[in-house]
XYZ file of C-alpha atoms in Angstrom:
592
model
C 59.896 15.591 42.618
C 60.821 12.477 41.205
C 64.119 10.241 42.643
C 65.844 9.905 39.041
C 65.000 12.184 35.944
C 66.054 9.927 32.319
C 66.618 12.090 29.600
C 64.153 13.225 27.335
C 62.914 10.615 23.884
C 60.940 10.650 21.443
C 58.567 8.737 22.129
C 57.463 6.875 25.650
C 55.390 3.816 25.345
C 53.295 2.936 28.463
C 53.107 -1.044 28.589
C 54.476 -3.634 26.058
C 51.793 -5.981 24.966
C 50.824 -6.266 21.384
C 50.115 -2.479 21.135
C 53.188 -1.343 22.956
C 55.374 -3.431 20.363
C 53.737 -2.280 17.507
C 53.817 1.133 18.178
C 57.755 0.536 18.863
C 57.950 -0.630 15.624
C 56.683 1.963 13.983
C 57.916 4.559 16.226
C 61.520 3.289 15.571
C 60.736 2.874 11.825
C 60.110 6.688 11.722
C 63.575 7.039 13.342
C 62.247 8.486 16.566
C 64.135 7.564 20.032
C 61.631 5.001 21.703
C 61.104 3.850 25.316
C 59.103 1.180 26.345
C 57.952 0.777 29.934
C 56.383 -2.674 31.343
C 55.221 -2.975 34.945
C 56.467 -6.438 35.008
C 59.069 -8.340 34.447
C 60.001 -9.630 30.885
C 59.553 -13.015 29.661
C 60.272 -14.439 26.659
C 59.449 -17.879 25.090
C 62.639 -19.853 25.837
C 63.663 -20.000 28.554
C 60.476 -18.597 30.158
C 57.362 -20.869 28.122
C 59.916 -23.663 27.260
C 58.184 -27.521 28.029
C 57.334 -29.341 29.605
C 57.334 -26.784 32.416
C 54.731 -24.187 30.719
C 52.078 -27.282 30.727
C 51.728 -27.130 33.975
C 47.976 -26.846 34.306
C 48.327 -25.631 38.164
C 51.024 -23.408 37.982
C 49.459 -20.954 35.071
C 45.996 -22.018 34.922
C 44.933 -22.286 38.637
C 47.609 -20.005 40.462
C 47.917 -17.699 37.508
C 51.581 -16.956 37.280
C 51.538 -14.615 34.204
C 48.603 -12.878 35.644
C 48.990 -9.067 37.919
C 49.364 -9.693 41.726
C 46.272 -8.208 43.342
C 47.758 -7.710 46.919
C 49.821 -5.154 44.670
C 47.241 -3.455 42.908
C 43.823 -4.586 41.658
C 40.089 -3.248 41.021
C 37.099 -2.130 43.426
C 33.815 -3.666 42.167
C 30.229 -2.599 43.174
C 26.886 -3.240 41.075
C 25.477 0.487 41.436
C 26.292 3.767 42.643
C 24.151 3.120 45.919
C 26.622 0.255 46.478
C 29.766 -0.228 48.336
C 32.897 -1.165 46.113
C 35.289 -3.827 47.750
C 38.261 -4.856 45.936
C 38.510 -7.611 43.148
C 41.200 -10.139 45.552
C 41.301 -13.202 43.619
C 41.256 -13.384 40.045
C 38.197 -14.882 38.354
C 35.913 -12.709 36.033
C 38.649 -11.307 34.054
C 42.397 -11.923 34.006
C 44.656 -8.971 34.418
C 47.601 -9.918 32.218
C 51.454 -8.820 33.791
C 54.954 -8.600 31.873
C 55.881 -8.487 28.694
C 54.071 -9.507 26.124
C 50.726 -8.829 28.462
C 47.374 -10.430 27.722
C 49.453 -11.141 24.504
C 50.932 -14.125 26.037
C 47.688 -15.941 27.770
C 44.751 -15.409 25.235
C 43.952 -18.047 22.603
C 44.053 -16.246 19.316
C 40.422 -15.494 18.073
C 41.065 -12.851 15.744
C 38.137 -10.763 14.226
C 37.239 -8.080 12.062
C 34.507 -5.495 13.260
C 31.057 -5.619 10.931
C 29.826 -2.307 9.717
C 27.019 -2.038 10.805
C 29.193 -2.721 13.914
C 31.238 0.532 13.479
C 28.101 2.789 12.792
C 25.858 0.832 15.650
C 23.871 3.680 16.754
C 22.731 4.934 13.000
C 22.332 1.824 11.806
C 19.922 0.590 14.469
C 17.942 3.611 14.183
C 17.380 3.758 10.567
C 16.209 0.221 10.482
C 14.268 0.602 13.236
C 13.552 3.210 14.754
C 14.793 5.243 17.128
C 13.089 4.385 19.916
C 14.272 0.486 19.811
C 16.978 1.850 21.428
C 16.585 2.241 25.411
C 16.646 5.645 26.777
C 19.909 4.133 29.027
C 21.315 2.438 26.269
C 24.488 5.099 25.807
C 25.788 2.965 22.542
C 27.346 5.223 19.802
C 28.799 5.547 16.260
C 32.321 4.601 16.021
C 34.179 7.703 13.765
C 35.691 5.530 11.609
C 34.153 3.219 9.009
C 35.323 -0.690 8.041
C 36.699 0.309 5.089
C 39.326 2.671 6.331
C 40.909 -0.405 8.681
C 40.362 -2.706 6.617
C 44.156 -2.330 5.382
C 45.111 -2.184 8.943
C 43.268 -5.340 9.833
C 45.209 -7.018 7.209
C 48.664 -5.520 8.273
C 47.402 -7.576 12.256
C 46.537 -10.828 10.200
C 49.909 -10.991 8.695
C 51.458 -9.969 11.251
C 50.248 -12.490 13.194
C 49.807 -15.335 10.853
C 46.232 -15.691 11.428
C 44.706 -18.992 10.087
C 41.366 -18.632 8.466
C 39.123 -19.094 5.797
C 37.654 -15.537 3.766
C 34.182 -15.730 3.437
C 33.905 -12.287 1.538
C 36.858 -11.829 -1.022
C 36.582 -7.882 -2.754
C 32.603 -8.818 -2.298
C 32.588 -11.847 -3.927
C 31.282 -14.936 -0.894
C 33.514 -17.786 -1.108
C 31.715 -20.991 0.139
C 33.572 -22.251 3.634
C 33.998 -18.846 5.094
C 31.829 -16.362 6.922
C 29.191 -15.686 4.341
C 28.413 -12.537 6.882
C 31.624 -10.690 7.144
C 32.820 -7.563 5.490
C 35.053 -7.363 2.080
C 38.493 -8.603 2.669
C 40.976 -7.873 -0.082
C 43.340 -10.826 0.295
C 42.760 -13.998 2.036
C 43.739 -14.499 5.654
C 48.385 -16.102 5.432
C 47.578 -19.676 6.243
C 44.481 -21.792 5.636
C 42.288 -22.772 8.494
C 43.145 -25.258 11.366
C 42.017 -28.622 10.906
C 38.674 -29.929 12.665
C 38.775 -31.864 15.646
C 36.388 -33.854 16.342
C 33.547 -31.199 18.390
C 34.363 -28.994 15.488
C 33.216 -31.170 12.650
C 30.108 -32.723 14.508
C 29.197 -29.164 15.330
C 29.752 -28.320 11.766
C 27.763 -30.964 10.390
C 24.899 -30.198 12.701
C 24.417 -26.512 12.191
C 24.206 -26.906 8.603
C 21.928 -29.688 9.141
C 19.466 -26.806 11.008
C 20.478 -24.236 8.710
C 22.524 -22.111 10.171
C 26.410 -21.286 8.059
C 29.353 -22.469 10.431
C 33.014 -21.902 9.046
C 36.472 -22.050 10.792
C 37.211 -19.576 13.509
C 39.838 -16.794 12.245
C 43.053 -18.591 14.489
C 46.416 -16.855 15.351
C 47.728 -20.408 15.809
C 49.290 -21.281 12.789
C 48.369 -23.785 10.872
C 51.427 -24.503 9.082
C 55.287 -22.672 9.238
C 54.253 -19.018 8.700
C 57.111 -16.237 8.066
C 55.660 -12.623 8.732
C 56.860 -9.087 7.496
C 58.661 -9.131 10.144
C 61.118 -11.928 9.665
C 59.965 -13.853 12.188
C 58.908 -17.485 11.824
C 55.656 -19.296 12.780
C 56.075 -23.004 13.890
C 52.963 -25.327 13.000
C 50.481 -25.849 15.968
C 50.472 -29.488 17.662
C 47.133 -29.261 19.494
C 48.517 -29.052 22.619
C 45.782 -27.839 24.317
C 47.806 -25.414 26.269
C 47.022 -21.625 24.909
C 44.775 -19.882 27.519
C 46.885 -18.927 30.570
C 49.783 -19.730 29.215
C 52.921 -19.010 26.578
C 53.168 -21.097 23.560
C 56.298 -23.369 23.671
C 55.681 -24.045 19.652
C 56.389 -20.624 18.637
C 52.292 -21.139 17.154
C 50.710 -19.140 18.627
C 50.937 -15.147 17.701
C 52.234 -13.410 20.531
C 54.600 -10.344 20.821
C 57.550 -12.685 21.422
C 57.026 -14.839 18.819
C 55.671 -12.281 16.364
C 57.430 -8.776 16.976
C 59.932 -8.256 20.415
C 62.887 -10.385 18.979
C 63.074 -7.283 15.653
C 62.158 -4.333 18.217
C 64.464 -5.405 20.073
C 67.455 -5.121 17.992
C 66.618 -1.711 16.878
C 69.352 0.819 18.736
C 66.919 3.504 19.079
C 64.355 1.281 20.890
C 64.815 0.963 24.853
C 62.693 -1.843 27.022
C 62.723 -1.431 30.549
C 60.338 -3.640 32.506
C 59.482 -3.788 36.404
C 58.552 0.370 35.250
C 54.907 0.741 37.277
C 53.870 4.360 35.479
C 51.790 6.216 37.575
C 51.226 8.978 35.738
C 51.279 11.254 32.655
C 52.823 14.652 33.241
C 51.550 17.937 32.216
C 52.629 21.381 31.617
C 51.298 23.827 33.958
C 48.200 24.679 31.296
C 47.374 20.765 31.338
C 47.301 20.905 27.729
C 50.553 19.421 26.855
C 52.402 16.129 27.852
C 56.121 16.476 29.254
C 56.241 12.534 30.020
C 55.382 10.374 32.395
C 56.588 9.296 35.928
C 57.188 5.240 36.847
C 58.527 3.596 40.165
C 61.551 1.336 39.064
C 62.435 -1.963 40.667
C 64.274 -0.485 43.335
C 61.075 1.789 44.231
C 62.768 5.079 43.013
C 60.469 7.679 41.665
C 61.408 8.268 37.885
C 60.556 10.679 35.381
C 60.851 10.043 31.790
C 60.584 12.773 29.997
C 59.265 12.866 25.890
C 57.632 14.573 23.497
C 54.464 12.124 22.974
C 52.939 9.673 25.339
C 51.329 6.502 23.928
C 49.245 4.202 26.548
C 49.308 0.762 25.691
C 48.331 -0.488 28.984
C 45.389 -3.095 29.390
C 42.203 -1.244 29.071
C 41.197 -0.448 32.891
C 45.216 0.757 33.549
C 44.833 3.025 30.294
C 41.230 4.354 31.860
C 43.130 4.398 35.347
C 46.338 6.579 34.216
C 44.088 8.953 32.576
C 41.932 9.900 35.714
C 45.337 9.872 37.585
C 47.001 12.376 35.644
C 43.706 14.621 35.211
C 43.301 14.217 31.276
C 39.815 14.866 30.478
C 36.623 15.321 32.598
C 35.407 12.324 34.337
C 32.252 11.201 33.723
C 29.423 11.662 36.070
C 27.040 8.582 35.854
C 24.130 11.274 37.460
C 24.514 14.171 34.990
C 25.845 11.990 31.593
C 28.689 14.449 31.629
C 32.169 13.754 31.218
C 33.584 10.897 29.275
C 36.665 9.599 30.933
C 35.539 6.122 32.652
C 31.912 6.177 30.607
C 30.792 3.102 28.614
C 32.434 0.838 30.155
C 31.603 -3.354 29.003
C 31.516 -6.699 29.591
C 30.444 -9.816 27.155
C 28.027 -11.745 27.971
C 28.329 -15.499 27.752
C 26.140 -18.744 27.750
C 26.786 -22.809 27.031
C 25.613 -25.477 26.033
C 27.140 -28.609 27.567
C 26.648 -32.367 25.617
C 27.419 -35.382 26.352
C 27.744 -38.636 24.363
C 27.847 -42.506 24.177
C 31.210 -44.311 24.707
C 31.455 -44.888 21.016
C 31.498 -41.091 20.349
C 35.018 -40.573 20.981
C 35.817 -36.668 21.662
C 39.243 -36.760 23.000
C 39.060 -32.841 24.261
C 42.581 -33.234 25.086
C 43.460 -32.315 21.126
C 42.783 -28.469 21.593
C 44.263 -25.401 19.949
C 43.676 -21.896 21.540
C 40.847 -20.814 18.521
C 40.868 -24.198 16.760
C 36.987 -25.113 16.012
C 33.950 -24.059 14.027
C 31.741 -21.182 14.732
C 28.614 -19.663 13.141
C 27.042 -16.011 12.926
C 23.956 -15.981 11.966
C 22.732 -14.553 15.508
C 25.541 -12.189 15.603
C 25.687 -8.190 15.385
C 22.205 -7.325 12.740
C 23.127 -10.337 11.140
C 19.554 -11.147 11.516
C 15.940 -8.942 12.183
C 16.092 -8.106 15.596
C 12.521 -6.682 15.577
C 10.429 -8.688 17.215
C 13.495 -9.818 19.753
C 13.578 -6.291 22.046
C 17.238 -6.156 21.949
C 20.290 -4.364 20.655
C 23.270 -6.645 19.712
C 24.114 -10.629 19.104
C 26.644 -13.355 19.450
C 28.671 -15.998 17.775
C 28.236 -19.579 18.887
C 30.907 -21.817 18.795
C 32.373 -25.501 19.750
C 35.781 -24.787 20.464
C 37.791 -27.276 22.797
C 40.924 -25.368 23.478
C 41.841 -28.532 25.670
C 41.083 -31.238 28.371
C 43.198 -29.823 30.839
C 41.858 -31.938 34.272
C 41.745 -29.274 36.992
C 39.335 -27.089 35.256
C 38.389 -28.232 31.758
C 36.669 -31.572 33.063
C 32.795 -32.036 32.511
C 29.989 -33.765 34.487
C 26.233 -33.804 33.584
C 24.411 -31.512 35.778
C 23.226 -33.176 39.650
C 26.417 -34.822 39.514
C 28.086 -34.816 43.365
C 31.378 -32.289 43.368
C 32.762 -34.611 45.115
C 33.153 -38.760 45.753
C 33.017 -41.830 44.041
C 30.015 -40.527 42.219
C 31.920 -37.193 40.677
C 34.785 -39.767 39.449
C 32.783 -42.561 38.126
C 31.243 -39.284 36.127
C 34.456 -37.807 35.239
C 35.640 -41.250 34.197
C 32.812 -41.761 32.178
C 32.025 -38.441 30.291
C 35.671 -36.830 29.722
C 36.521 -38.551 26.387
C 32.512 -37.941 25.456
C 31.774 -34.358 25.851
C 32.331 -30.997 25.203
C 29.930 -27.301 25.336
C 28.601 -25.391 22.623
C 29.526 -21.759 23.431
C 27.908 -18.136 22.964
C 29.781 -15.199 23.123
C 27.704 -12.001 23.485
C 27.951 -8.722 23.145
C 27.518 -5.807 26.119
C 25.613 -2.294 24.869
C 26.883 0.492 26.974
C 24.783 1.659 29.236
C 24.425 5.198 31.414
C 25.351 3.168 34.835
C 27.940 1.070 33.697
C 31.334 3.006 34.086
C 34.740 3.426 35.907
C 36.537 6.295 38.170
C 38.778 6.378 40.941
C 37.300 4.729 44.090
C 37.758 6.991 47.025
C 38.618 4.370 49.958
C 41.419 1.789 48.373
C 44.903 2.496 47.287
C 47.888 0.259 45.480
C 50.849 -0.469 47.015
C 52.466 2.735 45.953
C 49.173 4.726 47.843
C 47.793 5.362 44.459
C 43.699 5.010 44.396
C 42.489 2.025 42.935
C 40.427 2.240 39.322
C 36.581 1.612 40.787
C 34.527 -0.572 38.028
C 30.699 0.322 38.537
C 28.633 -2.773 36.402
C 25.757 -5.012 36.873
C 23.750 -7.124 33.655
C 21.139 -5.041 32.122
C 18.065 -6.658 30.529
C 19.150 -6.250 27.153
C 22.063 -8.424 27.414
C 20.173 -11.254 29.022
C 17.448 -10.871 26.077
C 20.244 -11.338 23.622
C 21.736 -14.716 25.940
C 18.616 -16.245 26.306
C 17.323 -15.776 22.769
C 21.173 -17.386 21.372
C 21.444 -20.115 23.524
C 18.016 -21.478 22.257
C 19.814 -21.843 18.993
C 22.773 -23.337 20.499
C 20.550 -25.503 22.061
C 19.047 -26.332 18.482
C 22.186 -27.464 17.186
C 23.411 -29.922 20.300
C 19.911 -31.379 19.785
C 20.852 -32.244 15.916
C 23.954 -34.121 17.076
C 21.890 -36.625 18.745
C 23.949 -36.992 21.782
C 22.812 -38.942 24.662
C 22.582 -35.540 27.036
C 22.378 -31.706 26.565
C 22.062 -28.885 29.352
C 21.246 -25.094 28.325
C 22.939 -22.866 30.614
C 20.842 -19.638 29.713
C 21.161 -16.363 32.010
C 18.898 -15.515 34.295
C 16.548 -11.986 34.766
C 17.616 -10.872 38.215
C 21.311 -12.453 38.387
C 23.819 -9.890 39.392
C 27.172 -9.545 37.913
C 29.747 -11.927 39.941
C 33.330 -11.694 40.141
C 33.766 -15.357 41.203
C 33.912 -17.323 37.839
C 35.793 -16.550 34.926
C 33.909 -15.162 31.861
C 36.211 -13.098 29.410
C 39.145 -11.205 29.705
C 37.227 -8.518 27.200
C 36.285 -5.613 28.687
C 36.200 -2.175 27.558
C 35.691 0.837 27.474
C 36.400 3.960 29.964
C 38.256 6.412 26.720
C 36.389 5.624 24.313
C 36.809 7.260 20.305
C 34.338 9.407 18.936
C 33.601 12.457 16.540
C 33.575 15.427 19.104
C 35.082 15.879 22.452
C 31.525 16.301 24.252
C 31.126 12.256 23.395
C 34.637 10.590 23.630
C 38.070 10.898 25.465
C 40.033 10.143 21.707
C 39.355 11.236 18.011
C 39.429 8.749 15.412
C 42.849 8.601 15.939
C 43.126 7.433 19.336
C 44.375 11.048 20.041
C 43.468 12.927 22.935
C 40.775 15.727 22.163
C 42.745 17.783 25.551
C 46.388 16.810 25.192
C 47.361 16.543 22.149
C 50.816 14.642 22.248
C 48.410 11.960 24.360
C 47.724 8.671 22.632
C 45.649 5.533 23.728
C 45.737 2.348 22.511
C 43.720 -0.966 23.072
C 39.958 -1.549 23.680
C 39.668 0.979 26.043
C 38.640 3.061 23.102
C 35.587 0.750 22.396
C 32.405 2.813 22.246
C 30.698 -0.393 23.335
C 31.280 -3.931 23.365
C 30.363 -6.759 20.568
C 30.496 -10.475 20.346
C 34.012 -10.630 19.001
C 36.881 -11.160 21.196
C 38.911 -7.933 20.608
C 42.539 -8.341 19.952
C 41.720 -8.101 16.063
C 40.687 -4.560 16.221
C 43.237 -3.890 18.907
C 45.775 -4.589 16.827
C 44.033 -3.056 13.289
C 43.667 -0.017 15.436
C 47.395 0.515 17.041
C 48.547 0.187 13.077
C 45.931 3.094 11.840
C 46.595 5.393 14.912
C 50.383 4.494 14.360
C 50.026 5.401 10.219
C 48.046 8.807 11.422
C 51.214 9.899 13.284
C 53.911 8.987 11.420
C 52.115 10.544 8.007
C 50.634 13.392 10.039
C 51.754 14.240 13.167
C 54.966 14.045 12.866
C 55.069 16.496 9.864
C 53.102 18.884 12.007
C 52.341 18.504 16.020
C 48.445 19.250 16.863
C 45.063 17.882 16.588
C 44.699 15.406 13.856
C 40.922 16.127 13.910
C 39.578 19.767 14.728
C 37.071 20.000 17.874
C-alpha cells in the first residue's frame, strides 16, 4: 500500500518532455484536471541554461549534467540471448535525458517528416520487389496510419516549434531548394532556412556538382524572432555552437521551456510535480482497466495518484520499462515471436566522412547551430532502387557542424598520436580546416533485437532494470557501407587536401562505449491488430484501454530521420483522437 494516496484527476501524465507538455496542453484545453509527473527535477531556461554558465563544454558535454544518473537506475546490455547482460554505467551510446523538458532540452533540432513509403515499409518493399527481399528475421512492419492523416499534425509540431526549413514539395508541386524527395506539405515550414556556414555551402556545392540534390536541414533553431500558437516567442539563433547536451540560453532553440511549459503552466487545472520516479501503472483486479499510477516522491514516500487515463510520455526504454512493470500486455518471447511488449526494438546506424583542408580553406567549426547545414536524400528510405544493393532501408548524409567545442569536437587526420606534441601540432593545424561528412542510417527490426526485464539488476528503489538485447545485423552494415561510398564521392569533389571513410565493419559488435544517437526505439510499438503491436493507431493500448503511450517507443522500426518530428506529429494525433473521441465515449478507439 502506498505511503500517501493524492486524489483522483483526470488525467496523469507520466514524464514532461515534449510529449508530456503537449498532451497537458491539450488535456487542459479539454478542461480535464491534469497531473504531470517528472522523475527529475525541473529546470527552466533562466536561471537554469542562462550564460555563460550553460557553455560550459565540461560540465554538460563531458560530465553530462542534464543527463539520468546511472548509479540510480540505468540499462543491462548483452548482444544475444546466449549472452550475459551487465549494466550500461557510463553514458556513451545513447543519452538518457533527466528533468523537465527531457531529451527536449539536449537534442539539436533536426525535425523530419516520415516518407510514405516509410509508413507502409513492409507493403511497399514487397510489391516492388518481392517478397522474399525481405529476410526471414527481418520483423519490419506496416505502420496503421498513412502520411496523409499526420500530415496536419506534423504541421501543428513545425509551428509549434518554429522549425526553419525550406519545402521541397508544396500541395505536390517541387519547389527548387527543398527536398525534391519528401511528401506533400500544405504550407511552408514558419521561418526560412538557417544560413550556410561555411561546411554547409562547400558541401552544397559539391553534391550538386556529383549529382546528388542537397537542401537545408528542417532546423528547430530559429532563424529569425518566431511567435508560435502558443504565445511564446522565438529569439534568432547566434551560432553558438552550444545545442547538443545542453539548454539554449537564446530562447532558439525549440524546447518545452521555450516553446510550451511557461502557457501549461499557468493553466489552474494543470499540476507539475517533478522529483515523481513512477514505477508503475495500476490496474483493477481484471487488469483491464487503469486506476493510476504509483511514484516515489522526493522524500522516498510511496504515492499513488489516482485518474481516470494514464498517458506515458517517458523516454522510449522507461515507456517499454513501465509497461512490463505493471503487466500490460504479453511480453515478447524472442524464441517463439510471441508477445509484443519489448519486440522491435532499434538503433541507427551511423558512418563519416572526415576532410581536411589547406590553411587557406578557412572552416571556423566554432560557428555551429544544433541542425544548421545542408543535407541530401537521394540514398535515403526507397528514394532510390535498392535491387541490386541486398538491403532494406537508407540514410541521409549530411555536413552539419553543430560546433568546435575543444574537448570533444576537435579533429586529427587518422595515425595522428592521442597524445604529445604531435596530437597538438595536429590539432593546431587542422581545427580551423576540417569538418566530417555524416550518414545517418536507418535500423530494420529484427526477431533478436528486443527489450524485457533483466532478471539479476535492480534500481535504487529494487525495481528490475529494463534489459536491451541488440547487436548490428548485416543489413544495416550493407546500407552503411553502400552510403558512405557516396559520402565519400562528395568529400572527393571538394578537393580537400585529406579525406578518411569511416565505413562499418562485417563482424563489429554493437558497443556501448562511444556515442552514436540518442534514437532508439521501439519495445510498444503501433500496429493494426493486437497479435502485432502493444498500441492501435492511436497510441492506445489494445489491453487497457484508458492506457496511452507516447514517443518513439511506438516505432515499428527505425529510419534515417532523427525522430522528434514524428514524436511530436504523433502526441498531437493521439491527443486529437481523445479529445474528439474518447472523451465523448470511453473504449477502444479501434476494434480488435
Amino acid at each position: 500500500m502506498a505511503d500517501i494516496t493524492k486524489p483522483k484527476v483526470n488525467v496523469v501524465l507520466v514524464g514532461m518532455g515534449w510529449t508530456g507538455s503537449i498532451m497537458g496542453m491539450e488535456m487542459t484545453e479539454a478542461g480535464l484536471t491534469v497531473v504531470g509527473l517528472e522523475r527529475g527535477e525541473n529546470r527552466d531556461t533562466n536561471p537554469d541554461f542562462a550564460y555563460p554558465k550553460i557553455a560550459d563544454e565540461l560540465t554538460y558535454a563531458v560530465r553530462y549534467k542534464l543527463m539520468q544518473n546511472l548509479s540510480k537506475e540505468t540499462v543491462t546490455v548483452r548482444h544475444s540471448i546466449n549472452d550475459d547482460a551487465l549494466p550500461y554505467r557510463q553514458l556513451g551510446s545513447f543519452l538518457l535525458g533527466d528533468g523537465v523538458g527531457g531529451a527536449g532540452v539536449h537534442w539539436n533540432g533536426m525535425t523530419w517528416r516520415a516518407y510514405d513509403a516509410e509508413l507502409q515499409i513492409r507493403t511497399h518493399y514487397e510489391q516492388r520487389y518481392g517478397k522474399r527481399f525481405i529476410p526471414v528475421d527481418m520483423t519490419i512492419q506496416d505502420w496503421p496510419m498513412t502520411y496523409a492523416e499526420l500530415e496536419p499534425f506534423y504541421d501543428r509540431f513545425e509551428y509549434l516549434a518554429g522549425v526553419s526549413g525550406k519545402a521541397g514539395n508544396l500541395n505536390g508541386q517541387i519547389v527548387e531548394g527543398g527536398n525534391p524527395f519528401e511528401a506533400p506539405r500544405k504550407r511552408d515550414y514558419p521561418v526560412p532556412a538557417l544560413k550556410d556556414n561555411a561546411p554547409a555551402s562547400l558541401f552544397a556545392k559539391a553534391a550538386r556538382e556529383v549529382g546528388y540534390h542537397p537542401f537545408p536541414i528542417p532546423a528547430a533553431n530559429a532563424s529569425q524572432a518566431y511567435q508560435n500558437p502558443y504565445g511564446m516567442q522565438l529569439g534568432p539563433c547566434n551560432f553558438c555552437g552550444y545545442c547538443e547536451r545542453f539548454g539554449c540560453y537564446m530562447y532558439s532553440k525549440a524546447s518545452p521551456q521555450t516553446c510550451i511549459l511557461p502557457a501549461l503552466l499557468k493553466k489552474p487545472n494543470f499540476e507539475l510535480r517533478d522529483k515523481s520516479y513512477v514505477t508503475k501503472v495500476n490496474l483493477d483486479s481484471d487488469g483491464k482497466h487503469a486506476t493510476g499510477v504509483t511514484y516515489m516522491d522526493g522524500q522516498g514516500r510511496s504515492v499513488e495518484q489516482p485518474a481516470d487515463i494514464v498517458i506515458l510520455c517517458a523516454y522510449q526504454m522507461h515507456n517499454v520499462r513501465l509497461l512490463l512493470l505493471s503487466g500490460i500486455g504479453k511480453p515478447y518471447d524472442p524464441r517463439t515471436g510471441e508477445g509484443v511488449v519489448g519486440k522491435n526494438y532499434a538503433y541507427q546506424k551511423n558512418s563519416s566522412v572526415s576532410v581536411f583542408f589547406d590553411q587557406d580553406v578557412a572552416i571556423n567549426p566554432f560557428i555551429g547551430a544544433g541542425s544548421g547545414g545542408q543535407v541530401f536524400d537521394d540514398f535515403n528510405g526507397d528514394n532510390f532502387d535498392h535491387g541490386p544493393h541486398n538491403f532494406v532501408g537508407g540514410a541521409y548524409v549530411s555536413a552539419m557542424v553543430t560546433g568546435g567545442r575543444p574537448i570533444g569536437q576537435s579533429m586529427v587526420p587518422d595515425g595522428t598520436p592521442k597524445w604529445g606534441s604531435q596530437w597538438k601540432k595536429a590539432l593546431k593545424d587542422n581545427y580551423l580546416h576540417s569538418f566530417n561528412i555524416g550518414t545517418e542510417g536507418s535500423v530494420m527490426a529484427n526477431r533478436e533485437n528486443y527489450l524485457d526485464l533483466d532478471p539479476t539488476y535492480k534500481d535504487v528503489y529494487g525495481v528490475p532494470l529494463l534489459r536491451m538485447t541488440y547487436d548490428w545485423k548485416d543489413n544495416e552494415v550493407r546500407m552503411s557501407q553502400f552510403v558512405t561510398e557516396k559520402a565519400a564521392l562528395v568529400a572527393k569533389a571538394m578537393n580537400p587536401k585529406a579525406f578518411t571513410p569511416h565505413p562499418p565493419k562485417f563482424g563489429d559488435h554493437y558497443d556501448v562505449r562511444p556515442y552514436q544517437t540518442t534514437h532508439t526505439t521501439g519495445g510498444a510499438i503501433c500496429g493494426d491488430k493486437p497479435g502485432n503491436s502493444v498500441l492501435n493507431k492511436y497510441l492506445q493500448c489494445w489491453d487497457v484501454h484508458n492506457v496511452f503511450v507516447m514517443g518513439a517507443s511506438a516505432f515499428p522500426q527505425n529510419w534515417a530521420y532523427n525522430p522528434t518530428g514524428m514524436v511530436g506529429a504523433l502526441a498531437y494525433w493521439s491527443a486529437a483522437a481523445i479529445r474528439e473521441r474518447y472523451l465523448k465515449n470511453p473504449g477502444p478507439l479501434v476494434q480488435a
